[in-house]
Short mmCIF file of C-alpha atoms in Angstrom, two decimals:
data_model
loop_
_atom_site.label_atom_id
_atom_site.label_comp_id
_atom_site.label_asym_id
_atom_site.label_seq_id
_atom_site.Cartn_x
_atom_site.Cartn_y
_atom_site.Cartn_z
CA UNK A 1 0.00 0.00 0.00
CA UNK A 2 2.79 2.43 0.89
CA UNK A 3 4.58 1.67 -2.38
CA UNK A 4 1.32 2.26 -4.31
CA UNK A 5 0.85 5.61 -2.59
CA UNK A 6 4.43 6.58 -3.40
CA UNK A 7 3.87 5.66 -7.06
CA UNK A 8 0.63 7.66 -7.10
CA UNK A 9 2.41 10.67 -5.61
CA UNK A 10 5.18 10.38 -8.18
CA UNK A 11 2.67 10.24 -11.01
CA UNK A 12 0.76 13.23 -9.64
CA UNK A 13 4.02 15.20 -9.42
CA UNK A 14 4.79 14.34 -13.05
CA UNK A 15 1.29 15.46 -14.03
CA UNK A 16 1.77 18.68 -12.09
CA UNK A 17 5.04 19.43 -13.89
CA UNK A 18 3.34 18.78 -17.23
CA UNK A 19 0.41 20.98 -16.20
CA UNK A 20 2.75 23.86 -15.39
CA UNK A 21 4.48 23.40 -18.74
CA UNK A 22 1.09 23.58 -20.46
CA UNK A 23 0.24 26.70 -18.47
CA UNK A 24 3.42 28.41 -19.64
CA UNK A 25 2.60 27.46 -23.25
CA UNK A 26 -0.93 28.85 -22.89
CA UNK A 27 0.55 32.09 -21.54
CA UNK A 28 2.89 32.21 -24.53
CA UNK A 29 -0.11 31.88 -26.89
CA UNK A 30 -1.83 34.70 -25.01
CA UNK A 31 1.33 36.78 -25.27
CA UNK A 32 1.43 36.25 -29.04
CA UNK A 33 -2.24 37.21 -29.26
CA UNK A 34 -1.55 40.41 -27.33
CA UNK A 35 1.36 41.34 -29.62
CA UNK A 36 -0.77 40.77 -32.74
CA UNK A 37 -3.54 42.95 -31.33
CA UNK A 38 -1.10 45.76 -30.52
CA UNK A 39 0.50 45.45 -33.97
CA UNK A 40 -2.84 45.72 -35.75
CA UNK A 41 -3.93 48.56 -33.48
CA UNK A 42 -0.78 50.52 -34.33
CA UNK A 43 -1.38 49.82 -38.02
CA UNK A 44 -4.94 51.09 -37.85
CA UNK A 45 -6.56 47.74 -38.60
CA UNK A 46 -8.74 47.70 -35.46
CA UNK A 47 -11.89 49.73 -34.85
CA UNK A 48 -11.41 49.72 -31.08
CA UNK A 49 -9.94 52.81 -29.46
CA UNK A 50 -7.08 52.71 -26.99
CA UNK A 51 -9.12 52.46 -23.75
CA UNK A 52 -11.35 49.73 -25.22
CA UNK A 53 -8.36 47.67 -26.32
CA UNK A 54 -6.66 48.19 -22.94
CA UNK A 55 -9.78 46.96 -21.12
CA UNK A 56 -10.03 43.93 -23.41
CA UNK A 57 -6.41 42.94 -22.88
CA UNK A 58 -6.65 43.55 -19.13
CA UNK A 59 -9.69 41.25 -18.97
CA UNK A 60 -7.94 38.58 -21.01
CA UNK A 61 -4.87 38.61 -18.78
CA UNK A 62 -6.94 38.66 -15.59
CA UNK A 63 -8.47 35.36 -16.68
CA UNK A 64 -5.02 34.02 -17.59
CA UNK A 65 -3.68 35.02 -14.19
CA UNK A 66 -6.55 33.25 -12.39
CA UNK A 67 -6.04 30.05 -14.38
CA UNK A 68 -2.28 30.23 -13.83
CA UNK A 69 -2.73 30.54 -10.06
CA UNK A 70 -5.12 27.58 -10.04
CA UNK A 71 -2.70 25.37 -11.98
CA UNK A 72 0.43 26.35 -10.06
CA UNK A 73 -1.33 26.04 -6.70
CA UNK A 74 -1.48 22.27 -7.23
CA UNK A 75 -5.12 22.07 -6.08
CA UNK A 76 -6.01 20.12 -9.21
CA UNK A 77 -2.93 17.90 -9.38
CA UNK A 78 -4.91 14.76 -8.49
CA UNK A 79 -7.59 15.51 -11.06
CA UNK A 80 -7.70 13.85 -14.47
CA UNK A 81 -6.72 17.16 -16.12
CA UNK A 82 -4.50 19.16 -13.73
CA UNK A 83 -3.58 21.56 -16.55
CA UNK A 84 -7.24 22.73 -16.84
CA UNK A 85 -6.86 22.49 -20.60
CA UNK A 86 -10.60 22.62 -21.35
CA UNK A 87 -11.46 25.80 -19.39
CA UNK A 88 -8.19 27.42 -20.47
CA UNK A 89 -8.83 26.62 -24.14
CA UNK A 90 -12.37 27.98 -23.88
CA UNK A 91 -11.02 31.15 -22.26
CA UNK A 92 -8.41 31.57 -25.00
CA UNK A 93 -11.10 31.03 -27.64
CA UNK A 94 -13.28 33.68 -25.99
CA UNK A 95 -10.34 36.09 -25.93
CA UNK A 96 -9.50 35.47 -29.57
CA UNK A 97 -13.07 35.90 -30.81
CA UNK A 98 -13.66 39.00 -28.69
CA UNK A 99 -10.60 40.70 -30.20
CA UNK A 100 -11.52 39.44 -33.70
CA UNK A 101 -14.79 41.36 -33.41
CA UNK A 102 -12.82 44.63 -33.47
CA UNK A 103 -10.69 43.60 -36.46
CA UNK A 104 -11.27 44.27 -40.14
CA UNK A 105 -10.61 41.70 -42.88
CA UNK A 106 -7.55 40.39 -40.96
CA UNK A 107 -9.67 38.83 -38.20
CA UNK A 108 -8.91 35.36 -39.57
CA UNK A 109 -5.27 35.80 -38.47
CA UNK A 110 -6.46 36.23 -34.89
CA UNK A 111 -8.84 33.28 -35.11
CA UNK A 112 -6.09 30.98 -36.39
CA UNK A 113 -4.35 31.18 -33.01
CA UNK A 114 -7.14 28.91 -31.80
CA UNK A 115 -5.42 25.95 -33.46
CA UNK A 116 -2.28 26.48 -31.38
CA UNK A 117 -4.43 26.19 -28.26
CA UNK A 118 -6.27 23.24 -29.80
CA UNK A 119 -2.99 21.42 -30.41
CA UNK A 120 -1.93 22.04 -26.82
CA UNK A 121 -5.22 20.67 -25.49
CA UNK A 122 -4.91 17.55 -27.66
CA UNK A 123 -2.40 16.14 -25.17
CA UNK A 124 -5.06 16.18 -22.45
CA UNK A 125 -8.50 16.09 -24.03
CA UNK A 126 -10.31 13.15 -25.62
CA UNK A 127 -12.99 13.39 -28.31
CA UNK A 128 -15.77 15.00 -26.18
CA UNK A 129 -13.48 17.77 -24.93
CA UNK A 130 -12.05 18.45 -28.39
CA UNK A 131 -15.56 18.61 -29.86
CA UNK A 132 -16.61 21.13 -27.21
CA UNK A 133 -13.59 23.31 -28.06
CA UNK A 134 -14.11 23.04 -31.80
CA UNK A 135 -17.84 23.71 -31.69
CA UNK A 136 -17.24 26.63 -29.34
CA UNK A 137 -14.64 28.17 -31.65
CA UNK A 138 -16.68 27.65 -34.84
CA UNK A 139 -19.83 29.04 -33.19
CA UNK A 140 -17.92 31.94 -31.70
CA UNK A 141 -16.37 32.85 -35.05
CA UNK A 142 -19.78 32.72 -36.72
CA UNK A 143 -21.24 34.88 -33.95
CA UNK A 144 -18.50 37.45 -34.52
CA UNK A 145 -19.33 37.60 -38.24
CA UNK A 146 -23.05 37.97 -37.50
CA UNK A 147 -22.43 40.77 -35.01
CA UNK A 148 -20.08 42.60 -37.37
CA UNK A 149 -22.57 42.27 -40.22
CA UNK A 150 -25.41 43.48 -38.00
CA UNK A 151 -23.37 46.36 -36.57
CA UNK A 152 -21.93 47.39 -39.94
CA UNK A 153 -19.28 49.45 -38.14
CA UNK A 154 -16.61 47.59 -40.07
CA UNK A 155 -16.57 46.97 -43.77
CA UNK A 156 -16.66 43.30 -44.62
CA UNK A 157 -16.82 41.17 -47.73
CA UNK A 158 -19.49 38.66 -46.74
CA UNK A 159 -18.51 36.12 -49.38
CA UNK A 160 -14.85 36.24 -48.39
CA UNK A 161 -15.68 36.09 -44.68
CA UNK A 162 -17.97 33.08 -45.09
CA UNK A 163 -15.32 31.32 -47.20
CA UNK A 164 -12.77 31.93 -44.46
CA UNK A 165 -15.25 30.66 -41.88
CA UNK A 166 -15.77 27.45 -43.88
CA UNK A 167 -12.00 26.98 -44.08
CA UNK A 168 -11.85 27.55 -40.32
CA UNK A 169 -14.57 24.89 -39.83
CA UNK A 170 -12.73 22.33 -41.97
CA UNK A 171 -9.46 23.05 -40.17
CA UNK A 172 -11.27 22.58 -36.83
CA UNK A 173 -12.58 19.19 -37.92
CA UNK A 174 -9.11 18.11 -39.02
CA UNK A 175 -7.63 19.24 -35.69
CA UNK A 176 -10.28 17.26 -33.80
CA UNK A 177 -9.35 14.13 -35.75
CA UNK A 178 -5.63 14.78 -35.26
CA UNK A 179 -6.16 15.61 -31.59
CA UNK A 180 -8.00 12.35 -30.96
CA UNK A 181 -5.04 10.48 -32.47
CA UNK A 182 -2.54 12.47 -30.37
CA UNK A 183 -4.54 11.86 -27.20
CA UNK A 184 -4.84 8.14 -27.93
CA UNK A 185 -1.10 7.94 -28.58
CA UNK A 186 -0.35 9.78 -25.34
CA UNK A 187 -2.73 7.54 -23.40
CA UNK A 188 -1.08 4.41 -24.82
CA UNK A 189 2.40 5.74 -24.09
CA UNK A 190 1.38 6.61 -20.53
CA UNK A 191 -0.02 3.13 -20.01
CA UNK A 192 3.13 1.55 -21.48
CA UNK A 193 5.34 3.72 -19.28
CA UNK A 194 3.40 2.69 -16.18
CA UNK A 195 3.62 -0.96 -17.16
CA UNK A 196 7.35 -0.53 -17.68
CA UNK A 197 7.65 1.18 -14.31
CA UNK A 198 5.75 -1.65 -12.63
CA UNK A 199 7.94 -4.22 -14.38
CA UNK A 200 11.11 -2.42 -13.29
CA UNK A 201 9.78 -2.27 -9.74
CA UNK A 202 9.12 -6.01 -9.79
CA UNK A 203 12.60 -6.69 -11.16
CA UNK A 204 14.12 -4.53 -8.44
CA UNK A 205 12.06 -6.33 -5.79
CA UNK A 206 13.24 -9.68 -7.13
CA UNK A 207 16.83 -8.43 -6.98
CA UNK A 208 16.66 -7.37 -3.33
CA UNK A 209 14.16 -9.87 -1.89
CA UNK A 210 14.55 -13.45 -0.76
CA UNK A 211 12.26 -15.58 -2.90
CA UNK A 212 11.00 -17.85 -0.11
CA UNK A 213 10.34 -15.38 2.72
CA UNK A 214 9.97 -12.08 0.89
CA UNK A 215 12.49 -10.51 3.26
CA UNK A 216 15.51 -8.57 2.04
CA UNK A 217 18.37 -10.74 0.81
CA UNK A 218 21.92 -10.68 2.15
CA UNK A 219 23.28 -8.25 -0.44
CA UNK A 220 20.58 -5.65 0.12
CA UNK A 221 20.63 -5.88 3.91
CA UNK A 222 24.36 -5.18 3.79
CA UNK A 223 23.63 -2.09 1.70
CA UNK A 224 21.09 -1.05 4.33
CA UNK A 225 23.70 -1.49 7.06
CA UNK A 226 26.14 0.68 5.12
CA UNK A 227 23.49 3.40 4.81
CA UNK A 228 22.72 3.18 8.52
CA UNK A 229 26.41 3.48 9.32
CA UNK A 230 26.66 6.64 7.18
CA UNK A 231 23.68 8.16 9.03
CA UNK A 232 25.19 7.31 12.40
CA UNK A 233 28.52 8.84 11.44
CA UNK A 234 26.92 12.06 10.16
CA UNK A 235 24.96 12.98 13.28
CA UNK A 236 23.01 11.91 16.34
CA UNK A 237 21.68 8.66 14.95
CA UNK A 238 21.83 5.15 16.35
CA UNK A 239 20.83 1.68 15.32
CA UNK A 240 21.11 -1.87 16.58
CA UNK A 241 21.73 -5.16 14.83
CA UNK A 242 20.10 -8.46 15.81
CA UNK A 243 21.38 -11.80 14.59
CA UNK A 244 18.56 -14.36 14.60
CA UNK A 245 18.90 -18.10 14.22
CA UNK A 246 16.07 -20.65 14.22
CA UNK A 247 16.83 -23.31 16.82
CA UNK A 248 17.36 -26.90 15.67
CA UNK A 249 16.16 -26.08 12.18
CA UNK A 250 17.96 -29.07 10.68
CA UNK A 251 15.92 -31.32 12.97
CA UNK A 252 12.73 -29.69 11.72
CA UNK A 253 13.73 -30.44 8.12
CA UNK A 254 14.81 -33.99 8.96
CA UNK A 255 11.76 -34.88 11.06
CA UNK A 256 8.92 -32.96 9.41
CA UNK A 257 10.26 -32.47 5.89
CA UNK A 258 11.62 -29.54 3.90
CA UNK A 259 8.12 -28.32 3.02
CA UNK A 260 7.40 -27.88 6.73
CA UNK A 261 10.79 -26.19 7.17
CA UNK A 262 9.97 -23.74 4.38
CA UNK A 263 6.63 -22.98 6.02
CA UNK A 264 8.38 -22.30 9.33
CA UNK A 265 10.67 -19.82 7.55
CA UNK A 266 7.69 -18.10 5.93
CA UNK A 267 5.83 -17.91 9.24
CA UNK A 268 8.88 -16.44 10.93
CA UNK A 269 9.11 -13.79 8.17
CA UNK A 270 5.45 -12.86 8.71
CA UNK A 271 5.93 -12.61 12.48
CA UNK A 272 9.07 -10.49 12.00
CA UNK A 273 7.24 -8.07 9.72
CA UNK A 274 4.42 -7.79 12.25
CA UNK A 275 6.80 -7.30 15.20
CA UNK A 276 8.98 -4.59 13.68
CA UNK A 277 8.25 -0.98 12.80
CA UNK A 278 8.02 0.18 9.19
CA UNK A 279 11.35 1.97 9.59
CA UNK A 280 13.14 -1.26 10.57
CA UNK A 281 14.63 -3.85 8.21
CA UNK A 282 14.64 -7.63 8.18
CA UNK A 283 16.91 -9.72 5.97
CA UNK A 284 17.65 -13.37 5.41
CA UNK A 285 21.36 -14.12 5.45
CA UNK A 286 20.84 -17.68 4.29
CA UNK A 287 19.29 -20.91 5.53
CA UNK A 288 17.74 -20.30 8.95
CA UNK A 289 19.86 -17.20 9.71
CA UNK A 290 18.35 -13.72 9.71
CA UNK A 291 19.37 -10.20 10.65
CA UNK A 292 17.28 -7.33 12.01
CA UNK A 293 18.35 -3.72 11.57
CA UNK A 294 16.51 -1.59 14.13
CA UNK A 295 16.74 2.11 13.33
CA UNK A 296 16.95 4.76 16.06
CA UNK A 297 17.14 2.02 18.66
CA UNK A 298 19.43 1.31 21.60
CA UNK A 299 20.15 -2.07 23.22
CA UNK A 300 17.18 -1.87 25.57
CA UNK A 301 14.70 -1.04 22.83
CA UNK A 302 16.18 -3.67 20.54
CA UNK A 303 15.95 -6.28 23.29
CA UNK A 304 12.25 -5.53 23.73
CA UNK A 305 11.61 -5.98 20.02
CA UNK A 306 13.66 -9.18 19.91
CA UNK A 307 11.88 -10.61 22.96
CA UNK A 308 8.52 -9.83 21.41
CA UNK A 309 9.62 -11.66 18.25
CA UNK A 310 10.90 -14.64 20.26
CA UNK A 311 7.69 -14.98 22.24
CA UNK A 312 5.52 -14.64 19.13
CA UNK A 313 7.34 -17.42 17.30
CA UNK A 314 7.34 -19.68 20.37
CA UNK A 315 3.58 -19.27 20.60
CA UNK A 316 2.92 -19.81 16.88
CA UNK A 317 0.58 -22.70 16.14
CA UNK A 318 2.06 -25.15 13.64
CA UNK A 319 -0.44 -27.93 14.37
CA UNK A 320 -1.85 -27.73 10.86
CA UNK A 321 1.54 -28.98 9.65
CA UNK A 322 2.14 -31.41 12.51
CA UNK A 323 0.84 -31.46 16.11
CA UNK A 324 4.37 -31.91 17.45
CA UNK A 325 5.96 -29.15 15.36
CA UNK A 326 7.17 -26.02 17.16
CA UNK A 327 9.87 -23.44 16.56
CA UNK A 328 12.01 -21.06 18.55
CA UNK A 329 14.80 -18.57 17.92
CA UNK A 330 18.02 -17.45 19.52
CA UNK A 331 18.88 -13.77 19.12
CA UNK A 332 22.08 -11.82 19.70
CA UNK A 333 22.03 -8.00 19.77
CA UNK A 334 24.74 -5.36 19.34
CA UNK A 335 24.49 -1.58 18.97
CA UNK A 336 26.61 0.27 16.43
CA UNK A 337 29.37 2.42 17.91
CA UNK A 338 30.38 5.52 16.00
CA UNK A 339 33.75 5.16 14.35
CA UNK A 340 33.89 1.36 14.21
CA UNK A 341 33.72 -0.91 11.20
CA UNK A 342 30.47 -2.70 10.47
CA UNK A 343 32.27 -6.01 10.79
CA UNK A 344 32.99 -5.21 14.44
CA UNK A 345 29.30 -4.58 15.17
CA UNK A 346 28.28 -7.75 13.36
CA UNK A 347 30.95 -9.75 15.16
CA UNK A 348 29.62 -8.63 18.57
CA UNK A 349 26.07 -9.54 17.56
CA UNK A 350 27.33 -12.92 16.37
CA UNK A 351 29.08 -13.56 19.70
CA UNK A 352 25.85 -12.73 21.51
CA UNK A 353 23.96 -15.14 19.28
CA UNK A 354 26.53 -17.84 20.01
CA UNK A 355 26.07 -17.30 23.75
CA UNK A 356 22.27 -17.48 23.37
CA UNK A 357 22.59 -20.86 21.68
CA UNK A 358 25.24 -22.06 24.17
CA UNK A 359 23.06 -21.16 27.14
CA UNK A 360 20.16 -23.29 25.96
CA UNK A 361 18.66 -21.46 22.94
CA UNK A 362 15.21 -19.76 22.77
CA UNK A 363 16.53 -16.58 24.38
CA UNK A 364 17.80 -13.06 23.69
CA UNK A 365 21.32 -11.96 24.64
CA UNK A 366 22.58 -8.38 24.28
CA UNK A 367 26.20 -7.34 24.26
CA UNK A 368 25.57 -5.51 27.55
CA UNK A 369 24.33 -8.69 29.19
CA UNK A 370 27.27 -10.56 27.71
CA UNK A 371 29.79 -8.09 29.12
CA UNK A 372 28.19 -8.30 32.57
CA UNK A 373 28.49 -12.06 32.48
CA UNK A 374 32.22 -11.89 31.81
CA UNK A 375 34.26 -11.99 35.09
CA UNK A 376 36.41 -8.97 35.83
#
């Protein structure tokens, strides 16, 4: 579950980065639109006066600013479309058509910017969204022509304007078809990338996990120990190491069979996972030997965890395998000391484990208890 949440967070972060990139592209389209409007205004190709044009552009950019804040705030990053491509495209279309109303015969050059926004939205929108954008743009363009014709404040060649509108309609249809293909391609690539990511995750898990128990293997647990050592050396951080050995495991295999022995190993792994915190690590060194890496733990805390593990395994019911089957563990514990080699820590834990087995097995021995037992 934790790994799935981490993957979901990673995907949402990727979507958020893409959404911000789309927002910057939409702002660039709006910037180009503003420059074209100012160019035509300076050239005398717009019927709007200065204050009217300033109010129009201010309104356009107020909407852009609002949409930008919504996207960059991350409030929509878990939505299907965190880039808000549909509302942003509709706002851009409204801006384009509103400014086209004040243009003369060059209004088609303003309207053509719609296709840049349409192409941008194709990476997010499927057929319904693209149809809404296209129908909105075509209807808006037609409404502009009707209003201009009704107002008659600007000279217009109706035949030419309707021909340009038809060309705009055909181009819109072609962009819808192309956009559907782009969206389908993106969807397929996203699915393939996620499948590849899942496959890589499984391969990595296979590389660091023991196949039988699902615990970390020897190589990975040694990497974990190296990381823990680096943390301990860099600041106020401590950890303890527990060597665990299943008692008389060879007898279990010989008397009850290897299948029963494998089940005992799996049960121990389940008990270990339940007994430890999420921040701790459990690894199988090989055979019936295991190691626990207890983070931010001293000898006393580690001894409590180890005792809880010992008691849990001793009380485990194996009667389904055989009424006479039982299992126990011997555990030796050592705490890492800053400045020493890992081998020294492991050697102390191994000596404690040896003493636990020498003293009768099914017990926990810490290096502190071992030192107290040694005569002065």
